[in-house]
Amino acid sequence: MTAPTSRTAPADIPGHTTGHRTSTPHAKRFIVGIAAIAALGGALFGYDTGVVSGALPFMESHFGLTSLGEGIITSALLIGAAFGSLAGGRMSDTLGRRNSLLWAGAVFTGGALAVALAPTVPFMAVARFVLGLAVGSASVITPLYLSEIAPPHIRGRLVSFNSLMIVSGQLLAYLINAVLAQWEAWRWMLGLAALPAVALFTGLFFLPDTPRWYISRGRRDEAARVLRRTLPAEDVAAELARIDHARGLEADARRGAWRELRTPWVRRLLLVGMGLAIVQQITGVNAVIYFAPKILATTGLGTNAAITATIAVGAISVLATAVGMSLIDRVGRRPMLITGLAGMTVSLALLGASFRLPHSTAVSFLVLALMVLYLAFMQATLNTGVWLLLAEMFPLKVRGLAMGAAVFVMWLVNFAVALTFPVLLDAVGAGVTFWLFGAMCVLSLLFCKRYAPETKGLALEDLEDELRRADGARRADGVRAAGDARLG
């Protein structure tokens, strides 16, 4: 199923205006401030997932870890993130986007300190599970918050800024790993995540919640105050009318969020969202991010050199995500996904073949270059596009619940990849492992070509209205076809 790509808004929305006006300098400063603080949740997501790559080699010798032990410690955070994402969606609907991020900031802080001080492997696994609760909830709430507070004409770039902060957090982790590796200070690598967590928690006290959440709780005046800070004054009434229109449709439905998921078009959207979440993970990105030094070590590169070389992985992720941000609102979501998956397929095929070459320094750098090429395609297209689509594609009434469910699936697949990758690497080798990821890219490309929606340029409420009408037209066509068959 693909969403309608028309940019025409429903004509029956009171006060609707077409196009957009340039935001005032004050509004731009306010939006930038919101993005900078809220996206610290993305930076912590990136740091806490990326830092383990440099800490693992030293934890392996400190705790005597096997390949399975490495997988358990790495994936403990991810299974926590799965449950955190599921709880985060519901919590954001109940407590609000801002208050839920406050909760995540507090858990980020405590979890980072607990991981850094862990005396045993079981304690470490439990601490990383708790930290994962914050990572998972922030992975849902941050893009949701940004998508709902951003004006439509910059929503893609603002939500994609969260993706940029995720990879920036990973790059920061790689840089700190490289500096601290000479002292084998893996506890400091893990514990430094507490600093941005405190900044997130503090900064959120100065932010409002989103207009859409305020209106969902009947707090129209507060919604209008926020809109006046993000839009020109003459556009505020139209935006309130658009949100009210969506709320009116929900009132007519008279169903709760869980019952709304029984609606055929909503259920199809949820299944597509879950499919996109699986696509993002089965194509191998986090195997590279979590285990880059281990992968490079299989080519004969030393531990410290492999950790330092991983900086290139973080740097290209940041640059590619910035490129993706600049293109996503111009090119569209579907073309980005399809182009990226094609490039990833070729890169992984070459990467798998490179492990067939004899070990040497030149081969190590060839492997690194192909990993970087793969990540350039991944971060510029698939990573940016999937997170943005999940923040945009669900109707308001179930947005928190549906996005939480999709991201829950994403983290479960992420957990499975992280747990099995070290074992798979030892069992069949790096070459076969990356060819398997390449095969997943081919299947993912076919899925995205068939089902990925296009949401470019549509206000969230306009998109919801078009999806409702498209579903009604689809069912009407089905009834006509059935009638023609009976007559025939």
Coordinates of C-alpha atoms in Angstrom, one line a residue, residues 127 182 264:
A127 CA 21.9 -2.0 34.1
Q182 CA 45.1 3.7 25.4
P264 CA -8.6 -1.8 8.0

